[in-house]
PDB file of C-alpha atoms in Angstrom:
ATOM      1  CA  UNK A   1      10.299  19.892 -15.533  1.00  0.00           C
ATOM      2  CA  UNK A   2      12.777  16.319 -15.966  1.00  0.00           C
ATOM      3  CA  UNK A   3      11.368  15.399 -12.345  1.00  0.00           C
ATOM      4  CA  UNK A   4       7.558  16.293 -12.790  1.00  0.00           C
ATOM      5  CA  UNK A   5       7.725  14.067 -16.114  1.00  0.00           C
ATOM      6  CA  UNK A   6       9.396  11.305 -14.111  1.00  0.00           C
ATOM      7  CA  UNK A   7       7.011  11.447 -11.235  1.00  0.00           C
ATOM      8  CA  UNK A   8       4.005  11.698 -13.629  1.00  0.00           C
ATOM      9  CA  UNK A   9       5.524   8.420 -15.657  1.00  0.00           C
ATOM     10  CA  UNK A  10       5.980   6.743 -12.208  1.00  0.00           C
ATOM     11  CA  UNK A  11       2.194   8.051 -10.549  1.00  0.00           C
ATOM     12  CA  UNK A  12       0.529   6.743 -14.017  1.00  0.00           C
ATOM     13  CA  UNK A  13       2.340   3.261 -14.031  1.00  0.00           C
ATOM     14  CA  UNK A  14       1.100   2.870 -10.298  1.00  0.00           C
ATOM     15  CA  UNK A  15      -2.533   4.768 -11.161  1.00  0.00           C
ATOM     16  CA  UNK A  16      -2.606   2.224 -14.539  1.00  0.00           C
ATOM     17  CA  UNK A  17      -1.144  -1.002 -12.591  1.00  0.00           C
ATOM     18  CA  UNK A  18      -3.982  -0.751  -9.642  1.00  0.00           C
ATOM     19  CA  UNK A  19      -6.847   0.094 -11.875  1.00  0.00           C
ATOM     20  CA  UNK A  20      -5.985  -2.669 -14.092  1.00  0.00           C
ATOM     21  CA  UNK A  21      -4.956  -5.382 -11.833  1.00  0.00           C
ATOM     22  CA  UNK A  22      -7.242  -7.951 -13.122  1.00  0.00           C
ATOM     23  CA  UNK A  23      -5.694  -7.689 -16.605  1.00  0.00           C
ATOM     24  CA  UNK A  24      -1.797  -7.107 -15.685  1.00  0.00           C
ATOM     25  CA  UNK A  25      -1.544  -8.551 -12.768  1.00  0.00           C
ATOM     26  CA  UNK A  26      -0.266 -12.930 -13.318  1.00  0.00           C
ATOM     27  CA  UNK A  27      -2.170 -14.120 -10.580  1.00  0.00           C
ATOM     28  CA  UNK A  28      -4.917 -13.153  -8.869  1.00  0.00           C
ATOM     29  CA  UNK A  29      -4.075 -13.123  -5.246  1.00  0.00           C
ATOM     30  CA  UNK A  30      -7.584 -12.856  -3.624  1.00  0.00           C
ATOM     31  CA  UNK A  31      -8.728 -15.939  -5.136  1.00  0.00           C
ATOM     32  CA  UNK A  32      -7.841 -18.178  -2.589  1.00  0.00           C
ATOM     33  CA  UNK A  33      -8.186 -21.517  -4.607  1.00  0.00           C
ATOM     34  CA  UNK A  34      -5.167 -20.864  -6.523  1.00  0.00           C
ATOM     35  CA  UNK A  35      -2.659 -20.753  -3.755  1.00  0.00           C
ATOM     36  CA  UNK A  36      -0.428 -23.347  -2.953  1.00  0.00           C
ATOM     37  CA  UNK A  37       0.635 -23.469   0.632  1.00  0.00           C
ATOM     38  CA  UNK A  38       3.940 -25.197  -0.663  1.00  0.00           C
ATOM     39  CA  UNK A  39       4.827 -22.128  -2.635  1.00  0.00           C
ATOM     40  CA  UNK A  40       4.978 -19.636   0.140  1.00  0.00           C
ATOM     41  CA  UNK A  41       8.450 -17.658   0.978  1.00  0.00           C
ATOM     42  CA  UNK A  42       9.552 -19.002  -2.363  1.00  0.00           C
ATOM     43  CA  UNK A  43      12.332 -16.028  -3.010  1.00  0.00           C
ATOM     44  CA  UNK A  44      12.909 -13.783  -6.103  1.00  0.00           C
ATOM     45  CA  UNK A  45      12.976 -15.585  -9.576  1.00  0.00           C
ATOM     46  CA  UNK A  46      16.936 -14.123  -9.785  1.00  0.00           C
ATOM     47  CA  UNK A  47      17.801 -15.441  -6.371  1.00  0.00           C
ATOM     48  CA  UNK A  48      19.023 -18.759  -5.752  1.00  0.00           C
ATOM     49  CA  UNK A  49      16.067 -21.320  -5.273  1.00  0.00           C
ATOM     50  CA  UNK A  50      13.515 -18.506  -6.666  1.00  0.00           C
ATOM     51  CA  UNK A  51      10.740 -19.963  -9.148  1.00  0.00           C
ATOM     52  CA  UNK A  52      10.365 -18.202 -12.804  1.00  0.00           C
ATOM     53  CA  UNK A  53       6.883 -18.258 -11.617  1.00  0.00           C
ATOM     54  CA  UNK A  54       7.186 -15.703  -9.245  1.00  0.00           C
ATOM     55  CA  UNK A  55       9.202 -12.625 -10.467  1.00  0.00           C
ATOM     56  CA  UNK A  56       9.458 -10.956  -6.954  1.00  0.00           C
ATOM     57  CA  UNK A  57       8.538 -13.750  -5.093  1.00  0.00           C
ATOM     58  CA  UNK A  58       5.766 -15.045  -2.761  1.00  0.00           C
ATOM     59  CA  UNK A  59       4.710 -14.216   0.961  1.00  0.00           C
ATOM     60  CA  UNK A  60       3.591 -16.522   3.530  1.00  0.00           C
ATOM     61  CA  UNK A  61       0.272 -17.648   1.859  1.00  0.00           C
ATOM     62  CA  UNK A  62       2.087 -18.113  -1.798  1.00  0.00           C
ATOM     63  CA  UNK A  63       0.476 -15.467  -3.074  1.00  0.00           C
ATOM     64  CA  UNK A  64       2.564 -13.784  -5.836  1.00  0.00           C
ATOM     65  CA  UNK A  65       4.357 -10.557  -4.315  1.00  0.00           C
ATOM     66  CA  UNK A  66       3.908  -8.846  -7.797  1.00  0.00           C
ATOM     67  CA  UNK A  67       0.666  -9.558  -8.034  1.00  0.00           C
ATOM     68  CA  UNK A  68      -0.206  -8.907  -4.509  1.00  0.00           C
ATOM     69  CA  UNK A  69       1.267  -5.044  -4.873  1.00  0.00           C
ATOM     70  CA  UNK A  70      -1.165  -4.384  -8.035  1.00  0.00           C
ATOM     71  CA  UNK A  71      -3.781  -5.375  -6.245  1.00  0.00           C
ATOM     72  CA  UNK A  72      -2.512  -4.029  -2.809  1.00  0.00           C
ATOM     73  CA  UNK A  73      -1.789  -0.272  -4.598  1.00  0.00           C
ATOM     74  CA  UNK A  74      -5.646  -0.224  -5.623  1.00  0.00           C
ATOM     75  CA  UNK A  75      -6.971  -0.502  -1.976  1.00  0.00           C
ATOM     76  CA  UNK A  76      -4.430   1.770  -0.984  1.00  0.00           C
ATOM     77  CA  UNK A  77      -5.504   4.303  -3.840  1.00  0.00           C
ATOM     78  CA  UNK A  78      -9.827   4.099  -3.371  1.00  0.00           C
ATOM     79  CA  UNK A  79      -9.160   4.742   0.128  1.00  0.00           C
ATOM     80  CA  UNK A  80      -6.836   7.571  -0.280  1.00  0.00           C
ATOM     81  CA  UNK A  81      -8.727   8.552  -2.848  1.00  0.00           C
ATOM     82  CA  UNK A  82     -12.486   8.496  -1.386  1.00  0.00           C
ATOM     83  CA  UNK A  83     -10.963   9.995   1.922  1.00  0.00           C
ATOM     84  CA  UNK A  84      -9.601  12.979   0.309  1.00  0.00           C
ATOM     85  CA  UNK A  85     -12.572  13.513  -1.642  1.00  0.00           C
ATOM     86  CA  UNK A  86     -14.958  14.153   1.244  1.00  0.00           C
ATOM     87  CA  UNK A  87     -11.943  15.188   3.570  1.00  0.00           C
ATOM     88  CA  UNK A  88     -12.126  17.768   0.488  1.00  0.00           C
ATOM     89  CA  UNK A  89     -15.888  18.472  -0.246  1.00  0.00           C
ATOM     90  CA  UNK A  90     -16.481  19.049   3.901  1.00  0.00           C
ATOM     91  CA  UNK A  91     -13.205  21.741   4.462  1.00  0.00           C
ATOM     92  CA  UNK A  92     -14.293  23.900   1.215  1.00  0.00           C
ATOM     93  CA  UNK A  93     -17.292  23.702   2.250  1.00  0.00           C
ATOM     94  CA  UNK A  94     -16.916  25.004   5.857  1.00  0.00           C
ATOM     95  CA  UNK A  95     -14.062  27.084   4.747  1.00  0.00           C
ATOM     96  CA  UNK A  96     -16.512  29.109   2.697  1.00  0.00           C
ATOM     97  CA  UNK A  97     -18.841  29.615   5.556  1.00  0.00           C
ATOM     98  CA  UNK A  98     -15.985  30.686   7.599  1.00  0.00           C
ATOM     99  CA  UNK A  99     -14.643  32.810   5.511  1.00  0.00           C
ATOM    100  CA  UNK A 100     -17.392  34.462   3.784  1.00  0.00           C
ATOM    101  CA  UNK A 101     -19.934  35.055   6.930  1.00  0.00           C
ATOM    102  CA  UNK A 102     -17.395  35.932   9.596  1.00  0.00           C
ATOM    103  CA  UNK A 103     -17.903  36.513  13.067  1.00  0.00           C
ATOM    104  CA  UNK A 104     -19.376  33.747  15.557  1.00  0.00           C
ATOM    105  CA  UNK A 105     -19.813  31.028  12.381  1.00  0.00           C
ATOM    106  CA  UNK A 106     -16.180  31.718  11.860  1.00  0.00           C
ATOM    107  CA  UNK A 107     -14.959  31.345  15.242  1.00  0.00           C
ATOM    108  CA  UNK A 108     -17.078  28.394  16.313  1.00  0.00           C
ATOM    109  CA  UNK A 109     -15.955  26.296  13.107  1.00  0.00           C
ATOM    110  CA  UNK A 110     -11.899  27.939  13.748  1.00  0.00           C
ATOM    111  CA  UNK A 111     -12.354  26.007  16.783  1.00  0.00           C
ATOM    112  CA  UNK A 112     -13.533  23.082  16.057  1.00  0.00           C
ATOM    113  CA  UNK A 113     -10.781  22.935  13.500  1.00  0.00           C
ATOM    114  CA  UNK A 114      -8.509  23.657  16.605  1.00  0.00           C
ATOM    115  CA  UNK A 115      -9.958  20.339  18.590  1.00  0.00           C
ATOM    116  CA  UNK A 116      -9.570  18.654  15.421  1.00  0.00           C
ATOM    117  CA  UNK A 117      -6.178  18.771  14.712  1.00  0.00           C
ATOM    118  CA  UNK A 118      -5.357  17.721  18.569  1.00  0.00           C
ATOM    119  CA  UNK A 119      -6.565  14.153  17.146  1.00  0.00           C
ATOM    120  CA  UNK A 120      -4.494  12.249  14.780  1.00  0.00           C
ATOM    121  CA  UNK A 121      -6.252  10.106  12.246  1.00  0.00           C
ATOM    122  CA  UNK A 122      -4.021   6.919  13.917  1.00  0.00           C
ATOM    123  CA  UNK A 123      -5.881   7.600  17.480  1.00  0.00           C
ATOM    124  CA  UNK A 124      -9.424   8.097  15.852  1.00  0.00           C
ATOM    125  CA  UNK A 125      -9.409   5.007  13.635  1.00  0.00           C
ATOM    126  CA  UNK A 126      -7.811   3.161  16.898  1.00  0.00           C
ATOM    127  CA  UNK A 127     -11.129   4.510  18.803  1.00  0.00           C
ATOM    128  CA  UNK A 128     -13.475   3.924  15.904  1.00  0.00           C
ATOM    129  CA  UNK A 129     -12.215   0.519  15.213  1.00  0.00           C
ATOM    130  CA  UNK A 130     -12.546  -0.351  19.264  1.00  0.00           C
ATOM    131  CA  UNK A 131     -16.256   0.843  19.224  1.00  0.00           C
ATOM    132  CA  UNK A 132     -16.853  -1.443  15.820  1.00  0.00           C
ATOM    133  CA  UNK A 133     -15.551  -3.767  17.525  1.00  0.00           C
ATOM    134  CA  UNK A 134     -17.583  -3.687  20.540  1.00  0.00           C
ATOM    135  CA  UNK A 135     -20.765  -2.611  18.516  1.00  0.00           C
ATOM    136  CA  UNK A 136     -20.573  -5.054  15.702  1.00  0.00           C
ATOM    137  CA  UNK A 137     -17.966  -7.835  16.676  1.00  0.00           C
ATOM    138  CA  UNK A 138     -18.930 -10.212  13.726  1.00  0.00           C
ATOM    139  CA  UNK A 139     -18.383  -7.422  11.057  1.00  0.00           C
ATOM    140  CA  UNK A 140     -14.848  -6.223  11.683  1.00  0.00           C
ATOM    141  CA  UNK A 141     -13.855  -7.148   7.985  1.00  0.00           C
ATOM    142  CA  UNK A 142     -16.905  -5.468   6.421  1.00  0.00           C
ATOM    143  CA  UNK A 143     -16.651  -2.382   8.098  1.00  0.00           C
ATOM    144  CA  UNK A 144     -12.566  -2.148   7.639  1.00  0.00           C
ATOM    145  CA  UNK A 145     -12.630   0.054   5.232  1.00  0.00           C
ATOM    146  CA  UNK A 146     -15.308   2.000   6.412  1.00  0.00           C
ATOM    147  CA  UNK A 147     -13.299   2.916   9.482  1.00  0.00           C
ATOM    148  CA  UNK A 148     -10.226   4.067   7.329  1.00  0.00           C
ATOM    149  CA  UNK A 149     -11.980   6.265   5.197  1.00  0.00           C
ATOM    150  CA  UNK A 150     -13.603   7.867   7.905  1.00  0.00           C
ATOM    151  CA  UNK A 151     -10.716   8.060  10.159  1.00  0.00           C
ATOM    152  CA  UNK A 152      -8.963   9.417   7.526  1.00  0.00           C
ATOM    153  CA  UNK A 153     -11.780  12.308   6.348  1.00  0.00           C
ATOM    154  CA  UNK A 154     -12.232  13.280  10.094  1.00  0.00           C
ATOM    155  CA  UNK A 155      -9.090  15.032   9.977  1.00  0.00           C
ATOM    156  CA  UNK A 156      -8.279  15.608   6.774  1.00  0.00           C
ATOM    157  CA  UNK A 157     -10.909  18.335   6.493  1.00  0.00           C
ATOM    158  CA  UNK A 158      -9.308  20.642   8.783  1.00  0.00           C
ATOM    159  CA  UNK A 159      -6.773  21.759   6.024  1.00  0.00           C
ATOM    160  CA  UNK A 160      -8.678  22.626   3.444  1.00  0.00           C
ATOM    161  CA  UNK A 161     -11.235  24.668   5.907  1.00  0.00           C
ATOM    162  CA  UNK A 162      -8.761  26.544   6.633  1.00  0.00           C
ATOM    163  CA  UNK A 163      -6.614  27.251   3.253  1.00  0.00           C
ATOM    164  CA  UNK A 164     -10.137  28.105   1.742  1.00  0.00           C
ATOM    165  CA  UNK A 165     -11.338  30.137   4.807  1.00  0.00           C
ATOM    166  CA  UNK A 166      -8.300  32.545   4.319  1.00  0.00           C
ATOM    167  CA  UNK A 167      -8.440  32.800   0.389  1.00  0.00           C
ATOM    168  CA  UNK A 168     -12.260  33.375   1.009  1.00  0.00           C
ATOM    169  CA  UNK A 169     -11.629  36.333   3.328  1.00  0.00           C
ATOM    170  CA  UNK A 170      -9.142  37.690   0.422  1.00  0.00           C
ATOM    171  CA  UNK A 171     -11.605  37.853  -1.812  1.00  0.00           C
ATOM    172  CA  UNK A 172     -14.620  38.962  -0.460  1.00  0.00           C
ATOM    173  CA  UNK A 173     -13.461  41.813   0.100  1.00  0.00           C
ATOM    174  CA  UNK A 174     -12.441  42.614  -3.873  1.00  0.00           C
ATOM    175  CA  UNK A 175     -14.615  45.140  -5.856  1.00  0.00           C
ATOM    176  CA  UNK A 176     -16.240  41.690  -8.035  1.00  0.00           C
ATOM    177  CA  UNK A 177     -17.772  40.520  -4.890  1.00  0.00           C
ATOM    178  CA  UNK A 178     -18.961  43.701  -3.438  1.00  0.00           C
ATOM    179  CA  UNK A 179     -20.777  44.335  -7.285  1.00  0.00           C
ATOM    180  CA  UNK A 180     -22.433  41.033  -6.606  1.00  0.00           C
ATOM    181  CA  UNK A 181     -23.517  42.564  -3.283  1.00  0.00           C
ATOM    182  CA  UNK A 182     -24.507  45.885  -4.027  1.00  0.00           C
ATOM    183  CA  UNK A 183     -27.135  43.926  -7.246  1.00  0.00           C
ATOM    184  CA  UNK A 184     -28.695  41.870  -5.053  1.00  0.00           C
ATOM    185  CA  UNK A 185     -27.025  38.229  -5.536  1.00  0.00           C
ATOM    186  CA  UNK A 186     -28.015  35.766  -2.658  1.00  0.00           C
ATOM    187  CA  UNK A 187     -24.335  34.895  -0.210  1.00  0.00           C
ATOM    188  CA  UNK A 188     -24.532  31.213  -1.275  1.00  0.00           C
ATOM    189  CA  UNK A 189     -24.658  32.144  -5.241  1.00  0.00           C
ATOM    190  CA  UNK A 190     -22.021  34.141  -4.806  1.00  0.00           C
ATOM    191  CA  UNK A 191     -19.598  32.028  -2.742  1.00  0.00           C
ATOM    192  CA  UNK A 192     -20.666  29.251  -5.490  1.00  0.00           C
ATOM    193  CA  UNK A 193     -20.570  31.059  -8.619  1.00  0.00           C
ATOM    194  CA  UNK A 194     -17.778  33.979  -7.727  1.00  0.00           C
ATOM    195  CA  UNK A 195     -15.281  33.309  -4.698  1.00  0.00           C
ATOM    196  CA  UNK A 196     -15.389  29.463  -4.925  1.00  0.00           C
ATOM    197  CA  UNK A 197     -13.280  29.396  -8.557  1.00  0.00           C
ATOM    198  CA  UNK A 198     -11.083  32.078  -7.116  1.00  0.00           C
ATOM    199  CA  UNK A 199      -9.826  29.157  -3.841  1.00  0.00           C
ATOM    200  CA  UNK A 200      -9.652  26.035  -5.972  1.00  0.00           C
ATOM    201  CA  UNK A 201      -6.003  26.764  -6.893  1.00  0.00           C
ATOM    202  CA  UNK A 202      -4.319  25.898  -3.650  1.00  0.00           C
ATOM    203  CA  UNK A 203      -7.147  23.404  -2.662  1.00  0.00           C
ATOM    204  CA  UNK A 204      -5.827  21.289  -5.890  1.00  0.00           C
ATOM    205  CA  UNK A 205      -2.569  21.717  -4.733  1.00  0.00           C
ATOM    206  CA  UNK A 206      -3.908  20.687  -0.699  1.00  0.00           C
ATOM    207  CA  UNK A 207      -5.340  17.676  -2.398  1.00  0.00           C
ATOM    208  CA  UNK A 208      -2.717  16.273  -4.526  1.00  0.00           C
ATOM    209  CA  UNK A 209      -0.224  16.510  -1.517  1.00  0.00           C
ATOM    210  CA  UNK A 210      -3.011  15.051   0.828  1.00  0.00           C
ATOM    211  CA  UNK A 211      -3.980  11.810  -1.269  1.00  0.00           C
ATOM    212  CA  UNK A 212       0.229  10.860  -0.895  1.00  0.00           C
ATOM    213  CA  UNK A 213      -1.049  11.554   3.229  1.00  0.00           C
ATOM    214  CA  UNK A 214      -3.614   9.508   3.165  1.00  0.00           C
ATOM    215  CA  UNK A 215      -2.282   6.570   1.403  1.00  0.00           C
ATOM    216  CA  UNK A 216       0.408   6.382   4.047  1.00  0.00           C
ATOM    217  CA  UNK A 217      -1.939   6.929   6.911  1.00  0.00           C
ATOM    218  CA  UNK A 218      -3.976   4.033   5.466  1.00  0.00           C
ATOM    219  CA  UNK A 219      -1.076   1.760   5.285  1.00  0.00           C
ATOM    220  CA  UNK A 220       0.263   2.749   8.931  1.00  0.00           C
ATOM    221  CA  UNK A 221      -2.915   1.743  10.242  1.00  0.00           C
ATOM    222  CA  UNK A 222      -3.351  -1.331   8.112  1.00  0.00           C
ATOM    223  CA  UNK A 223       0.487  -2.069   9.477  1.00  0.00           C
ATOM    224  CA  UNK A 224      -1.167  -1.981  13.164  1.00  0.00           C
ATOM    225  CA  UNK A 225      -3.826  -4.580  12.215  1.00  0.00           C
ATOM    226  CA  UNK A 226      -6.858  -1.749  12.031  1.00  0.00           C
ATOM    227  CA  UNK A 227      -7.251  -1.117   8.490  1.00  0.00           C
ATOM    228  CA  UNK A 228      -8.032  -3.828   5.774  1.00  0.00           C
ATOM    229  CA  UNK A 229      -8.272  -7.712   6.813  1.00  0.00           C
ATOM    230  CA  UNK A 230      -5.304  -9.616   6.422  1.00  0.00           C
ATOM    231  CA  UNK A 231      -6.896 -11.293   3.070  1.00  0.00           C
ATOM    232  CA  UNK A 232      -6.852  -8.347   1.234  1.00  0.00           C
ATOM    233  CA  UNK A 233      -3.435  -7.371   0.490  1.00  0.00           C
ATOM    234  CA  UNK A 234      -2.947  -3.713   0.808  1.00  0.00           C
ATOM    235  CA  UNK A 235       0.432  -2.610   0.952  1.00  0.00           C
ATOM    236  CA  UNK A 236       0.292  -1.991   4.677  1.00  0.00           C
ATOM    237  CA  UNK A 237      -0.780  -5.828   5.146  1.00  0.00           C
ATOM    238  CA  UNK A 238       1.932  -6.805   3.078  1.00  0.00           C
ATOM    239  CA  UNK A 239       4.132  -5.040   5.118  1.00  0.00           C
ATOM    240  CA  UNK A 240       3.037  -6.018   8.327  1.00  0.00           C
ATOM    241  CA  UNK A 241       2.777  -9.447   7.117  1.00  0.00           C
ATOM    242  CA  UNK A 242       6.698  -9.360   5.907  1.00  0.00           C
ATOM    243  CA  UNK A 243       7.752  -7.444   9.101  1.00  0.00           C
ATOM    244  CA  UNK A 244       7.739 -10.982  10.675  1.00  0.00           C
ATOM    245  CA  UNK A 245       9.517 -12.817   8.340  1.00  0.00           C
ATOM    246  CA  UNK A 246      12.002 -10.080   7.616  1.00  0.00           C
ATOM    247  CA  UNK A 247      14.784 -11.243  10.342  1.00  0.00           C
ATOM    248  CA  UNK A 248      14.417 -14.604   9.080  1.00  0.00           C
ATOM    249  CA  UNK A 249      15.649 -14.165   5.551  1.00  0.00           C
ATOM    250  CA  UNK A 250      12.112 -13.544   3.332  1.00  0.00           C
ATOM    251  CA  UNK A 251      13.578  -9.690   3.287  1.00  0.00           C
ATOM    252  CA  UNK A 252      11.056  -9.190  -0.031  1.00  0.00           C
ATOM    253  CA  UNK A 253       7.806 -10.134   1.743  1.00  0.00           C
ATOM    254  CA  UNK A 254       8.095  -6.452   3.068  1.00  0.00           C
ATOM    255  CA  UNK A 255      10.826  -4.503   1.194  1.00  0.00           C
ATOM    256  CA  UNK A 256       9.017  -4.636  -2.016  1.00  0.00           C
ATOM    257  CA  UNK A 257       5.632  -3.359  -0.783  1.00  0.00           C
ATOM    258  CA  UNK A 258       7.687  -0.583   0.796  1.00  0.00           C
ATOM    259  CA  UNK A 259       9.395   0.388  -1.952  1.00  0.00           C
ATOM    260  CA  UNK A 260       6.412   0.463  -3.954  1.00  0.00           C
ATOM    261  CA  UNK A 261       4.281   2.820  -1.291  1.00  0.00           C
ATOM    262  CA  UNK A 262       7.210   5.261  -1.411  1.00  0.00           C
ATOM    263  CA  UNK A 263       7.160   5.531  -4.956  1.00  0.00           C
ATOM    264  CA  UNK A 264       3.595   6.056  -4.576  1.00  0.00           C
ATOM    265  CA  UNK A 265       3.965   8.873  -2.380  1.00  0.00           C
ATOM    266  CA  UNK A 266       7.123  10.528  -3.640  1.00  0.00           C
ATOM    267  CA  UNK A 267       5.359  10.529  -7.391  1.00  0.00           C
ATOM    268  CA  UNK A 268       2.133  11.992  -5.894  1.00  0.00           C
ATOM    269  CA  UNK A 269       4.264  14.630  -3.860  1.00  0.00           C
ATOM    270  CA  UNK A 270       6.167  15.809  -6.303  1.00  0.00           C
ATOM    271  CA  UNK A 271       3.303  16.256  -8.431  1.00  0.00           C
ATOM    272  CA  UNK A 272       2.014  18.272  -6.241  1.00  0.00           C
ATOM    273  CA  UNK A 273       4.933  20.656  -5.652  1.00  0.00           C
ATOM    274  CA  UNK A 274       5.213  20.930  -9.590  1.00  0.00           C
ATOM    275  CA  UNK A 275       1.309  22.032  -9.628  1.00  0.00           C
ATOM    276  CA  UNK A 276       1.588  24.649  -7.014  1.00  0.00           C
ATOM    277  CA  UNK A 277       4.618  25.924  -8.797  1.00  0.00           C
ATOM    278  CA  UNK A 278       2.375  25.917 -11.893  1.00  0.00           C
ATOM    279  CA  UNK A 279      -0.356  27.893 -10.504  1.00  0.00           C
ATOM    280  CA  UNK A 280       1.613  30.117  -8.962  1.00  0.00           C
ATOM    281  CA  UNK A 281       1.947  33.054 -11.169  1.00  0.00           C
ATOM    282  CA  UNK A 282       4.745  34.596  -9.451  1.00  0.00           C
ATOM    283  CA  UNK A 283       7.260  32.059 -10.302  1.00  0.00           C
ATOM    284  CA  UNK A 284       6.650  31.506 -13.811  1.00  0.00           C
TER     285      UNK A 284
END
């Protein structure tokens, strides 16, 4: 697939750019002793009165926009990342108790995924930052990311519970797992060993989709001041930070980082449509 290839080239570039900031990247933007105050808002190197310095420019603190969204796309990626892994591990998990025991278990955990999903991750990280806050007022930086992850994972869970709780109750009832039954194999070996590499399939898909999610949800919140601190530029600091300046003429401060979570997301989406496509049998 033409777009698949161009959305993997695109996802690997971003993927290759964050991990390697420290190498790629022309200036390190969270070293704070190499900023010049007098270089902030400096405009595109192409644009009249840009610096050859500074290929897309600077923001207000003159750190180096390029450099700032190498470094900003590998926040944004560990917390999408780490969030959808244990947004990931808890749903299968539950799902498989759901789906494979039945009865109360499954309708106790159903609705807890039902109270769930009546809280977005936005309101949740608002409340957890508020009781951080109140709890540990002299920490708010440290515990930043702490809050987005777990914001993040608190309701990320909920789909994967319930994709795997449905392709759990297909299966158990197939002739494999009743054989397992009928010879004695303990439940958890064989929702381990038999029905759990029979769900992974859309759960891959669930999680490629969900990491483009989460990146966004972590720069929306970032945007409203209650993800990472404004020193470390994520790309929903940078964004924020270029929202005020935008009116004013420094349009790149926050149309750059923009551009460069969209391309982020649209990669990582796409991705993901062209893997469920793949794993679908029925239309190959």
């Amino acid at each position: 697939s033409p777009t698949a290839i161009i959305a993997a080239a695109i996802a690997f570039i971003c993927v290759f750019c964050a991990a390697f900031a420290g190498w790629v990247a022309p200036h390190n933007p969270l070293d704070l002793t190499t900023l010049e105050l007098s270089d902030a808002r400096l405009p595109p190197a192409w644009q009249e009165g840009g610096s050859a310095k500074y290929l897309l420019g600077t923001d207000d603190q003159g750190r180096d926009i390029l450099s700032a969204l190498m470094y900003g796309a590998r926040i944004s990626l560990v917390v999408g990342v780490v969030s959808v892994l244990i947004s990931m591990s808890v749903g299968v998990l539950l799902g498989l108790i759901a789906g494979f025991k039945g009865g109360w278990i499954d309708s106790f955990l159903m609705r807890v995924c039902d109270v769930m999903l009546s809280f977005p991750s936005i309101l949740i990280a608002l409340l957890i930052d508020g009781i951080g806050r109140a709890l540990f007022p002299n920490a708010h930086d440290t515990l930043a990311f702490a809050v987005l992850i777990v914001a993040i994972s608190l309701t990320g869970w909920v789909q994967y519970a319930r994709t795997v709780r449905g392709s759990t109750m297909v299966e158990r009832g197939k002739e494999y797992v009743q054989a397992a039954r009928v010879t004695g194999v303990a439940p958890w070996r064989i929702m381990v060993k038999h029905v759990l590499p029979n769900v992974t399939g859309p759960v891959l898909v669930l999680a490629t989709i969900h990491v483009a999610t989460a990146i966004i949800t972590e720069a929306a919140l970032s945007f409203l001041g209650v993800g990472v601190p404004p020193t470390s530029p994520s790309l929903g600091t940078l964004i924020r930070v270029g929202n005020d300046y935008l009116f004013s003429g420094e349009w790149w401060i926050t149309i750059f980082p923009g551009v460069m979570l969209v391309l982020i997301a649209l990669s990582v989406n796409l991705l993901g449509d062209w893997l469920r496509d793949a794993l679908n049998p029925r239309l190959r």
